[in-house]
Amino acid sequence: MQRLPLCAEACEEELASTSSLESNLEGLASVLEADLPNYKTKIIRILCECVVKLPEKQAVYTTLVGLLNSKNYNFGGEVRFLADLVNCRVIVAGSLLALFDNFVEVTLEDNIPQVRSDWYVYAVLASLPWVGRELYEKKELEFQKLLVTIDNYISKRQKIHVPALQVWLSDQPHPQEEYLDCLWAQIKNVRSNKWLEKQVSRPYMAFDSVLCEALQHTLPQIIPPSHNEEIMYPLPTVIFRMFDYTDVPEELAIPGSHAIERYLIEEHLSHIINTFHLERKDCAAALLSFTTKNKIPLDYMITEVMFGHLFRLPTSPYLEIMIGSTLIELCKLQPKSMPQLAQATEMLYERLDTMKTPCIERFANWFAYHLSNFQFRWSWEDWSECTQVNPLMPKPKFVSEVLHKCLRLSYHQRIKDSVPESFQDLVPVKPQANYKYEEEGSAQLPGLMTAHQLLEAIRSKCTPEETLVLLKEVPNPLADDTDEPSHHPLRIDVFVSTLLHLGSKSFSHSFAAIAKFHYVLKTLAESEEGQICLLKTMYEVWSTHPQMMVVLTDKLLKTQIVDCSAVANWLFSADMAADFTKNYVWEIMHSTIHKMSKHVEKLQKEAEEARDLLDAHKKKIADGLDYDDDDDVPTEEMVERMEERLELVQNQQKRLFLIIFQRFIIILTDHLARCESESMDYQTPWYKWVIERLQEVFLAHHGLVFRYINTLESLLFTSDIDIHILEEIIEYHRQGSNSVMIQKDITKMMSCLSCDFSIINLTFFILIYAKRNKTKHIIK
Amino acid sequence: MSLLKPALGSADISAYRDQHFKAVVQTKTDSYITGSRTEQERLLLESSTLYVGNLSFYTTEEQIHELFSRCGDIKRIVMGLDKIRKTPCGFCFVEYYTRTDAEMAIRYVNGTRLDDRIVRTDWDVGFKEGRQYGRGKSGGQVRDEYRSDYDEGRGGYGKIVANKIRPRESL
């Protein structure tokens, strides 16, 4: 039994050991051979695990299996499925080719999402760097046939999703290629090079004489399981590129974008990150000890892969802080590579004009975090041009968002002092509460008296009820217009600004104030108009402190003082127009959508579980198995109530999206109308920010948007729209969605926004409609 | 690196144990106060609260929120205060809604910088009223009693050293 852990460790140790790989493998093979009769299952399990978790080392394990197979035919018969095993003479080339054929045949299936065929083709293409040469030598004709089928497939694929996934709007200086297109180009390259590549380690070459005598296995027929709605396939991606050979010192050439070595290195680096992403120090160390580190510009390639993960759309596969903290570890381990990271930052900065808004936001968040770990030192002077242009342009906007995030991690004076004088306009103003009832010239303000009474009362620890009594004195300005005002703006203004002012010392003070006067806030903000008014008052107090607004909105939502829809309406309101393109507004927007989704998910899970419990219990009773009164089983009424509640929040969620899209349409329509009347180009910096935020909402919440697409369509483009316009819109959507059958949710939406013009078209339809009717917007 | 057992790695509970630990254990028939190691360890393994140390006295709740919210949704932050002066004394508790988010903070924040200082994070059994105060004789944290270095972010010299220096200066 003592030997058992030994073989596991031996498997690991050969990776670390300094003596030659070949001699280690030979030693290990003889150890394992002795153990085989007793621990066969265990050894196979460990080998499978090694292959799955360390695919970049697969050649080591295939060689090992090859050696074992040559000694003991029975063993190899049970390890399947590795293309490399063909190289090691374990598997017959022809049977692997048959497997590949089965995979590629998936492309001929009807009515399947494209992601399914993509995935099977990818599996084949990704194995070819290893086994291509062998297949070419042994089965040239059949192999050729396979490649022709793949080529046909690649050329007829839909790629409507690509623009939505690209980090940059422009293919200059580097094309942002779709992953399968790129890999196919790389494979075609290595094919024209007679399948010879320079990256894969092939330890079995040394054992050729032994291996060629072994008995080979034929893989059993493996047919891919047929498609059903439940199966999820990986989503397509776009290959992120920021460097080519001109960026890298001459002595180390970076493989070209269509060289198979580029793919192999990137794949390997991504895999290291995936394996070690929970341990940033190990991750950095593993990346820097890359096997062929001396032959490639490793620092550049790591930087490119790391930023590729950070900017991946719609969402980064890892927490952004994982990328950030690992980059810090890389800098610590390799102080030399700081210049590379600075160079990368410069390049990203230079390419900001065509970078997508969500990526600019992630870039700014990362950069501020990175600077906070390096004393906020940066050569800002190099960027001083950005202080001379329209502050809504990407570069000045990026800088001011970075400085804002730096401020959140530090303090105002520090950030002010860390940038040159010319940058002062981009430094955010010092965050502080603005309490108008104590400012000069406040004497004329209605409600002033009550505000001062409230200040006194709350300071001397009055009860919530007492504040309501004081507020009774305040007249409602809305009362003149209507008999039943929806809310009381002045009361809300007086109370909320006074409360926030008193709690302004810190987050905790504000939270405590909200908690104590929860009842008052809830009473004042009963209607949605009241809630929006409350949020506007908060903005008036805290407009210089976005972070405070982010956490306060979060708290108001969690304590159910305001609803998600009120937050969305507030963010789109005219009062927020000045801040509308600032990142914090979208931080609030996304967190609001996210909170709503979490809530729906939770209720859905609860309702489903309760329903299952009840059904199981009913079945038991029907079968006469259980007559005990079980406390845990919910009653029919309870389950129904849960389901009603779920339906209610699902409707709220639907309404939230509806509001967001309606408001987008309105502000875009306004913009287009204004530009037209002033004969201006509508492609302004503002327009770019807004249209890309709209795309971001579509893309980031694509699953939900898709779920509600029919309702959204029918409600957004209601029957009072001219019937012809409606038809055109519906037709547009049909075209966009039916021509592609990619994964059930994502691509339908993506196809609608794959290029700007779909939404531009939509907005133009609305615009024409709005003009023709010379009426208000469609919202009401 | 072990391939066989997925370890918690850096998010595992550390060897440090709070010597003042006390907990009320509820059983079906009884409730009693315990300081037992097993109980403490059980709580540490379930907690979603972190102790955060080596902060500057000047670091604010806002800054801590900005950094730690990058790892997940924060439930609350309790600033550590000087028992006597009621001013921040260089530590805090950060409580997340989930254990996973707290784990991410240990993985990605521990050992990085905030206000130019290396932040230290560790699992905590969960905040109880009273624990926000420093346990040092002079009101701050115990470590600031005995320090012999000069630390500008933490009130200069350690309290004992500072007291020795002061009379000499006044001569």
Short mmCIF file of C-alpha atoms in Angstrom, two decimals, chain A residues 61-354:
data_model
loop_
_atom_site.label_atom_id
_atom_site.label_comp_id
_atom_site.label_asym_id
_atom_site.label_seq_id
_atom_site.Cartn_x
_atom_site.Cartn_y
_atom_site.Cartn_z
CA TYR A 61 1.95 11.06 -19.88
CA THR A 62 1.35 9.68 -23.34
CA THR A 63 4.99 8.64 -23.45
CA LEU A 64 4.55 7.02 -20.09
CA VAL A 65 1.47 5.17 -21.27
CA GLY A 66 3.35 4.25 -24.41
CA LEU A 67 6.18 2.75 -22.39
CA LEU A 68 3.78 0.86 -20.17
CA ASN A 69 1.89 -0.34 -23.18
CA SER A 70 5.05 -1.67 -24.74
CA LYS A 71 5.71 -3.62 -21.57
CA ASN A 72 2.18 -4.66 -20.84
CA TYR A 73 -0.39 -4.62 -23.59
CA ASN A 74 -3.36 -4.94 -21.25
CA PHE A 75 -2.78 -1.62 -19.61
CA GLY A 76 -3.00 0.69 -22.58
CA GLY A 77 -6.23 -0.82 -23.79
CA GLU A 78 -8.05 1.00 -21.04
CA VAL A 79 -6.75 4.48 -21.58
CA ARG A 80 -8.51 6.06 -24.50
CA PHE A 81 -8.92 9.16 -26.39
CA LEU A 82 -5.58 10.85 -26.66
CA ALA A 83 -4.40 11.85 -30.06
CA ASP A 84 -0.88 11.79 -28.76
CA LEU A 85 -1.25 8.10 -28.08
CA VAL A 86 -1.10 7.62 -31.80
CA ASN A 87 2.37 9.13 -31.75
CA CYS A 88 3.36 6.72 -29.00
CA ARG A 89 2.08 3.75 -30.91
CA VAL A 90 -0.70 2.97 -28.48
CA ILE A 91 -3.58 3.79 -30.76
CA VAL A 92 -3.96 3.00 -34.42
CA ALA A 93 -3.93 6.19 -36.49
CA GLY A 94 -6.91 5.10 -38.53
CA SER A 95 -9.12 4.67 -35.48
CA LEU A 96 -8.34 8.16 -34.26
CA LEU A 97 -9.21 9.48 -37.67
CA ALA A 98 -12.53 7.64 -37.46
CA LEU A 99 -13.17 9.40 -34.16
CA PHE A 100 -12.34 12.76 -35.74
CA ASP A 101 -14.67 11.95 -38.62
CA ASN A 102 -17.48 11.31 -36.18
CA PHE A 103 -16.79 14.63 -34.51
CA VAL A 104 -16.68 16.57 -37.74
CA GLU A 105 -19.87 14.89 -38.92
CA VAL A 106 -21.66 16.93 -36.24
CA THR A 107 -21.30 19.89 -38.62
CA LEU A 108 -23.71 18.20 -40.99
CA GLU A 109 -26.49 17.86 -38.41
CA ASP A 110 -29.59 19.94 -38.95
CA ASN A 111 -31.20 22.28 -36.44
CA ILE A 112 -28.37 22.43 -33.99
CA PRO A 113 -26.86 25.54 -32.47
CA GLN A 114 -23.63 26.56 -34.11
CA VAL A 115 -21.79 26.39 -30.80
CA ARG A 116 -22.29 22.62 -30.86
CA SER A 117 -20.60 22.02 -34.20
CA ASP A 118 -18.01 24.67 -33.31
CA TRP A 119 -17.06 22.79 -30.23
CA TYR A 120 -16.55 19.43 -31.95
CA VAL A 121 -14.54 21.02 -34.73
CA TYR A 122 -12.46 22.85 -32.14
CA ALA A 123 -11.73 19.57 -30.36
CA VAL A 124 -10.37 18.12 -33.58
CA LEU A 125 -8.40 21.22 -34.59
CA ALA A 126 -6.85 21.54 -31.13
CA SER A 127 -5.44 17.99 -31.37
CA LEU A 128 -3.93 18.42 -34.81
CA PRO A 129 -0.73 20.19 -33.72
CA TRP A 130 0.13 16.97 -31.90
CA VAL A 131 -0.99 14.31 -34.30
CA GLY A 132 -1.15 16.12 -37.67
CA ARG A 133 2.23 14.88 -38.84
CA GLU A 134 1.45 11.27 -38.01
CA LEU A 135 -1.91 11.37 -39.79
CA TYR A 136 -0.32 13.09 -42.75
CA GLU A 137 2.32 10.37 -43.03
CA LYS A 138 0.08 7.42 -42.41
CA LYS A 139 -3.38 8.33 -43.66
CA GLU A 140 -2.81 11.20 -46.05
CA LEU A 141 -5.91 10.74 -48.20
CA GLU A 142 -8.41 10.25 -45.39
CA PHE A 143 -6.83 13.09 -43.45
CA GLN A 144 -7.11 15.33 -46.48
CA LYS A 145 -10.81 14.51 -46.72
CA LEU A 146 -11.34 15.45 -43.08
CA LEU A 147 -9.64 18.79 -43.59
CA VAL A 148 -11.79 19.55 -46.63
CA THR A 149 -14.93 18.95 -44.58
CA ILE A 150 -13.61 21.27 -41.86
CA ASP A 151 -12.70 23.89 -44.45
CA ASN A 152 -16.25 23.79 -45.83
CA TYR A 153 -17.67 24.16 -42.39
CA ILE A 154 -15.43 27.08 -41.47
CA SER A 155 -16.31 28.97 -44.63
CA LYS A 156 -20.05 28.67 -44.16
CA ARG A 157 -20.19 29.48 -40.43
CA GLN A 158 -22.17 32.50 -39.24
CA LYS A 159 -19.99 35.10 -37.60
CA ILE A 160 -22.57 37.69 -36.77
CA HIS A 161 -21.56 37.56 -33.07
CA VAL A 162 -17.97 38.62 -33.71
CA PRO A 163 -18.27 42.43 -33.60
CA ALA A 164 -20.05 42.23 -30.25
CA LEU A 165 -17.18 40.24 -28.73
CA GLN A 166 -14.29 42.29 -30.07
CA VAL A 167 -12.40 44.46 -27.62
CA TRP A 168 -11.70 47.05 -30.28
CA LEU A 169 -13.99 48.44 -32.94
CA SER A 170 -11.13 48.56 -35.39
CA ASP A 171 -8.88 45.87 -36.84
CA GLN A 172 -5.96 48.28 -36.74
CA PRO A 173 -3.23 47.56 -35.86
CA HIS A 174 -4.19 43.93 -35.13
CA PRO A 175 -7.21 42.01 -36.41
CA GLN A 176 -9.44 40.71 -33.62
CA GLU A 177 -10.23 37.29 -35.05
CA GLU A 178 -12.86 34.79 -34.08
CA TYR A 179 -11.28 31.88 -32.21
CA LEU A 180 -12.14 29.14 -34.67
CA ASP A 181 -11.16 31.22 -37.71
CA CYS A 182 -7.86 32.03 -36.10
CA LEU A 183 -7.10 28.44 -35.13
CA TRP A 184 -8.04 27.25 -38.62
CA ALA A 185 -5.65 29.77 -40.17
CA GLN A 186 -2.94 28.54 -37.80
CA ILE A 187 -3.69 24.91 -38.67
CA LYS A 188 -3.57 25.69 -42.38
CA ASN A 189 -0.18 27.25 -41.80
CA VAL A 190 1.25 24.24 -40.02
CA ARG A 191 -0.22 22.04 -42.75
CA SER A 192 1.64 23.97 -45.43
CA ASN A 193 4.70 23.44 -43.29
CA LYS A 194 4.17 19.67 -43.52
CA TRP A 195 2.82 19.59 -39.96
CA LEU A 196 6.11 20.46 -38.37
CA GLU A 197 5.99 22.81 -35.41
CA LYS A 198 8.50 24.04 -32.84
CA GLN A 199 6.58 24.09 -29.60
CA VAL A 200 5.34 20.66 -28.57
CA SER A 201 7.69 18.51 -26.53
CA ARG A 202 7.88 14.98 -27.87
CA PRO A 203 9.72 12.79 -25.39
CA TYR A 204 8.55 9.62 -27.16
CA MET A 205 10.97 10.30 -30.00
CA ALA A 206 13.70 8.87 -27.78
CA PHE A 207 11.80 5.62 -27.40
CA ASP A 208 10.89 5.09 -30.99
CA SER A 209 12.64 1.74 -31.21
CA VAL A 210 10.76 0.39 -28.18
CA LEU A 211 7.42 1.94 -28.99
CA CYS A 212 7.24 0.81 -32.59
CA GLU A 213 7.23 -2.80 -31.49
CA ALA A 214 4.23 -2.41 -29.25
CA LEU A 215 0.84 -3.79 -30.13
CA GLN A 216 -1.54 -0.99 -31.01
CA HIS A 217 -5.16 -0.55 -30.02
CA THR A 218 -8.12 0.34 -32.08
CA LEU A 219 -10.40 2.89 -30.49
CA PRO A 220 -13.95 1.70 -30.19
CA GLN A 221 -16.51 3.66 -32.18
CA ILE A 222 -17.33 6.85 -30.28
CA ILE A 223 -20.40 8.78 -31.43
CA PRO A 224 -21.02 12.26 -30.01
CA PRO A 225 -24.22 12.32 -27.95
CA SER A 226 -27.01 13.98 -29.88
CA HIS A 227 -28.05 17.50 -29.10
CA ASN A 228 -30.75 18.46 -26.66
CA GLU A 229 -31.87 21.76 -25.17
CA GLU A 230 -30.19 21.02 -21.84
CA ILE A 231 -26.66 20.80 -23.23
CA MET A 232 -24.61 23.98 -22.88
CA TYR A 233 -21.61 24.47 -25.11
CA PRO A 234 -18.78 26.93 -24.62
CA LEU A 235 -19.55 30.36 -26.06
CA PRO A 236 -17.46 31.66 -28.93
CA THR A 237 -14.63 34.08 -28.19
CA VAL A 238 -12.42 36.47 -30.05
CA ILE A 239 -8.65 36.18 -29.89
CA PHE A 240 -7.15 39.18 -28.12
CA ARG A 241 -4.01 40.58 -29.72
CA MET A 242 -1.93 43.54 -28.71
CA PHE A 243 1.64 42.68 -29.72
CA ASP A 244 3.41 41.65 -32.87
CA TYR A 245 7.10 41.22 -33.72
CA THR A 246 7.62 44.98 -34.06
CA ASP A 247 6.80 45.50 -30.37
CA VAL A 248 9.26 42.94 -29.08
CA PRO A 249 13.07 43.11 -28.81
CA GLU A 250 14.68 41.60 -31.88
CA GLU A 251 16.47 38.66 -30.31
CA LEU A 252 13.22 36.97 -29.27
CA ALA A 253 10.66 36.73 -32.02
CA ILE A 254 7.01 36.58 -31.07
CA PRO A 255 5.31 33.95 -33.24
CA GLY A 256 3.08 35.54 -35.90
CA SER A 257 -0.64 35.67 -35.27
CA HIS A 258 -1.22 32.74 -37.64
CA ALA A 259 1.71 30.63 -36.47
CA ILE A 260 0.57 27.51 -34.64
CA GLU A 261 3.21 28.22 -31.98
CA ARG A 262 1.29 31.35 -30.99
CA TYR A 263 -1.77 29.24 -30.33
CA LEU A 264 0.15 26.57 -28.46
CA ILE A 265 1.87 29.07 -26.17
CA GLU A 266 -1.33 31.03 -25.50
CA GLU A 267 -3.26 27.85 -24.81
CA HIS A 268 -0.60 26.70 -22.40
CA LEU A 269 -0.44 30.06 -20.60
CA SER A 270 -4.24 30.20 -20.32
CA HIS A 271 -4.19 26.74 -18.88
CA ILE A 272 -1.62 27.68 -16.26
CA ILE A 273 -3.80 30.63 -15.28
CA ASN A 274 -6.83 28.39 -15.07
CA THR A 275 -5.02 25.87 -12.89
CA PHE A 276 -3.50 28.40 -10.49
CA HIS A 277 -5.98 31.26 -10.55
CA LEU A 278 -6.85 30.73 -6.88
CA GLU A 279 -3.21 31.13 -5.80
CA ARG A 280 -1.85 34.29 -7.36
CA LYS A 281 1.74 33.73 -6.18
CA ASP A 282 1.88 30.18 -7.56
CA CYS A 283 0.23 31.44 -10.70
CA ALA A 284 2.86 34.10 -11.28
CA ALA A 285 5.66 31.65 -10.53
CA ALA A 286 4.22 29.00 -12.84
CA LEU A 287 3.78 31.50 -15.67
CA LEU A 288 7.37 32.68 -15.35
CA SER A 289 8.77 29.15 -15.37
CA PHE A 290 7.15 28.38 -18.69
CA THR A 291 8.92 25.46 -20.36
CA THR A 292 10.29 27.26 -23.41
CA LYS A 293 10.77 30.58 -21.64
CA ASN A 294 14.18 31.23 -23.14
CA LYS A 295 13.03 30.89 -26.72
CA ILE A 296 10.05 33.24 -26.63
CA PRO A 297 9.32 36.80 -25.41
CA LEU A 298 7.51 35.33 -22.42
CA ASP A 299 6.74 38.58 -20.57
CA TYR A 300 4.95 39.96 -23.61
CA MET A 301 2.96 36.83 -24.15
CA ILE A 302 1.93 36.61 -20.48
CA THR A 303 0.87 40.26 -20.57
CA GLU A 304 -1.18 39.71 -23.70
CA VAL A 305 -2.92 36.62 -22.34
CA MET A 306 -3.63 38.30 -18.98
CA PHE A 307 -5.16 41.39 -20.60
CA GLY A 308 -7.04 39.10 -22.97
CA HIS A 309 -8.73 37.52 -19.95
CA LEU A 310 -9.37 40.89 -18.33
CA PHE A 311 -11.09 42.27 -21.42
CA ARG A 312 -13.00 39.14 -22.45
CA LEU A 313 -16.58 40.01 -23.44
CA PRO A 314 -19.27 39.79 -22.25
CA THR A 315 -17.59 38.98 -18.91
CA SER A 316 -14.08 38.25 -17.74
CA PRO A 317 -13.65 34.56 -16.83
CA TYR A 318 -11.99 35.58 -13.55
CA LEU A 319 -12.45 38.28 -10.93
CA GLU A 320 -10.76 41.39 -12.23
CA ILE A 321 -8.76 41.62 -9.02
CA MET A 322 -7.35 38.15 -9.69
CA ILE A 323 -5.76 39.49 -12.88
CA GLY A 324 -4.63 42.66 -11.08
CA SER A 325 -3.10 40.92 -8.07
CA THR A 326 -1.37 38.32 -10.26
CA LEU A 327 0.15 41.09 -12.39
CA ILE A 328 1.48 42.60 -9.14
CA GLU A 329 3.07 39.26 -8.22
CA LEU A 330 4.59 39.05 -11.68
CA CYS A 331 6.10 42.50 -11.18
CA LYS A 332 7.51 41.44 -7.82
CA LEU A 333 9.06 38.24 -9.17
CA GLN A 334 10.36 39.90 -12.29
CA PRO A 335 11.07 43.56 -11.63
CA LYS A 336 12.51 43.68 -15.14
CA SER A 337 9.10 43.10 -16.66
CA MET A 338 7.68 46.34 -15.26
CA PRO A 339 8.69 48.14 -18.47
CA GLN A 340 6.66 45.59 -20.47
CA LEU A 341 3.58 46.25 -18.38
CA ALA A 342 4.10 49.99 -18.68
CA GLN A 343 4.57 49.57 -22.42
CA ALA A 344 1.35 47.56 -22.58
CA THR A 345 -0.47 50.27 -20.64
CA GLU A 346 0.83 52.88 -23.07
CA MET A 347 -0.35 50.82 -26.02
CA LEU A 348 -3.77 50.26 -24.55
CA TYR A 349 -4.00 53.96 -23.81
CA GLU A 350 -3.05 54.83 -27.39
CA ARG A 351 -5.80 52.52 -28.66
CA LEU A 352 -8.52 53.88 -26.36
CA ASP A 353 -10.35 55.66 -29.16
CA THR A 354 -11.55 52.38 -30.62
#
